[in-house]
């Protein structure tokens, strides 16, 4: 989102980049879709990995308990 708000000039500070990449222009063309992906889809996808409830307990590198 910072890239969209700051603009094309931010890309001049990135080493070995002469112009903004193609995905940057696609994000600028579709701000609603960019918002949906960045703030709704990506966080729910990442959260699905964090809520598994599984854990393993190791003592001296030996598995003592597993709740997988």
Coordinates of C-alpha atoms in Angstrom, one line a residue:
X1 CA 0.0 0.0 0.0
X2 CA 2.9 2.3 0.7
X3 CA 4.0 1.9 -2.9
X4 CA 0.7 3.1 -4.2
X5 CA 0.5 6.1 -1.9
X6 CA 4.1 7.3 -2.4
X7 CA 4.0 6.8 -6.2
X8 CA 6.4 6.0 -8.9
X9 CA 9.4 7.9 -7.4
X10 CA 9.9 5.4 -4.6
X11 CA 11.1 2.8 -7.2
X12 CA 14.1 5.0 -8.1
X13 CA 15.5 4.3 -4.6
X14 CA 15.4 0.5 -5.1
X15 CA 18.7 -0.8 -6.4
X16 CA 18.8 -2.4 -9.8
X17 CA 15.2 -1.2 -10.7
X18 CA 14.9 1.2 -13.5
X19 CA 11.1 1.5 -13.5
X20 CA 8.2 0.1 -11.5
X21 CA 7.3 -3.5 -12.0
X22 CA 4.2 -4.6 -13.9
X23 CA 2.3 -5.7 -10.7
X24 CA 2.6 -2.1 -9.5
X25 CA 0.6 -0.8 -12.5
X26 CA -2.0 -3.5 -12.0
X27 CA -2.4 -2.5 -8.4
X28 CA -2.9 1.1 -9.4
X29 CA -5.5 0.2 -12.0
X30 CA -7.6 -1.9 -9.6
X31 CA -7.4 -0.2 -6.1
X32 CA -10.6 -2.0 -4.9
X33 CA -9.2 -5.4 -5.7
X34 CA -5.8 -4.5 -4.2
X35 CA -7.6 -3.5 -1.0
X36 CA -9.6 -6.7 -0.8
X37 CA -6.5 -8.9 -1.4
X38 CA -4.2 -7.0 1.0
X39 CA -6.7 -6.5 3.9
X40 CA -9.1 -9.4 3.6
X41 CA -7.8 -12.4 1.8
X42 CA -4.1 -12.4 2.8
X43 CA -4.8 -12.0 6.6
X44 CA -7.4 -14.7 6.7
X45 CA -5.0 -17.0 4.8
X46 CA -2.1 -16.3 7.2
X47 CA -4.5 -16.7 10.2
X48 CA -5.4 -20.2 9.1
X49 CA -1.9 -21.4 9.8
X50 CA -1.8 -19.8 13.3
X51 CA -5.0 -21.4 14.7
X52 CA -4.1 -25.0 14.4
X53 CA -3.8 -25.6 18.1
X54 CA -1.1 -28.2 17.6
X55 CA 2.0 -28.3 19.6
X56 CA 4.9 -30.6 20.5
X57 CA 6.8 -30.7 23.8
X58 CA 10.5 -31.6 23.7
X59 CA 12.8 -32.3 26.6
X60 CA 16.5 -32.8 25.9
X61 CA 15.7 -33.1 22.2
X62 CA 13.2 -36.0 22.9
X63 CA 9.6 -35.8 22.0
X64 CA 7.6 -36.0 25.2
X65 CA 4.1 -35.0 24.1
X66 CA 2.4 -34.2 20.8
X67 CA -1.0 -32.7 20.2
X68 CA -1.0 -32.7 16.4

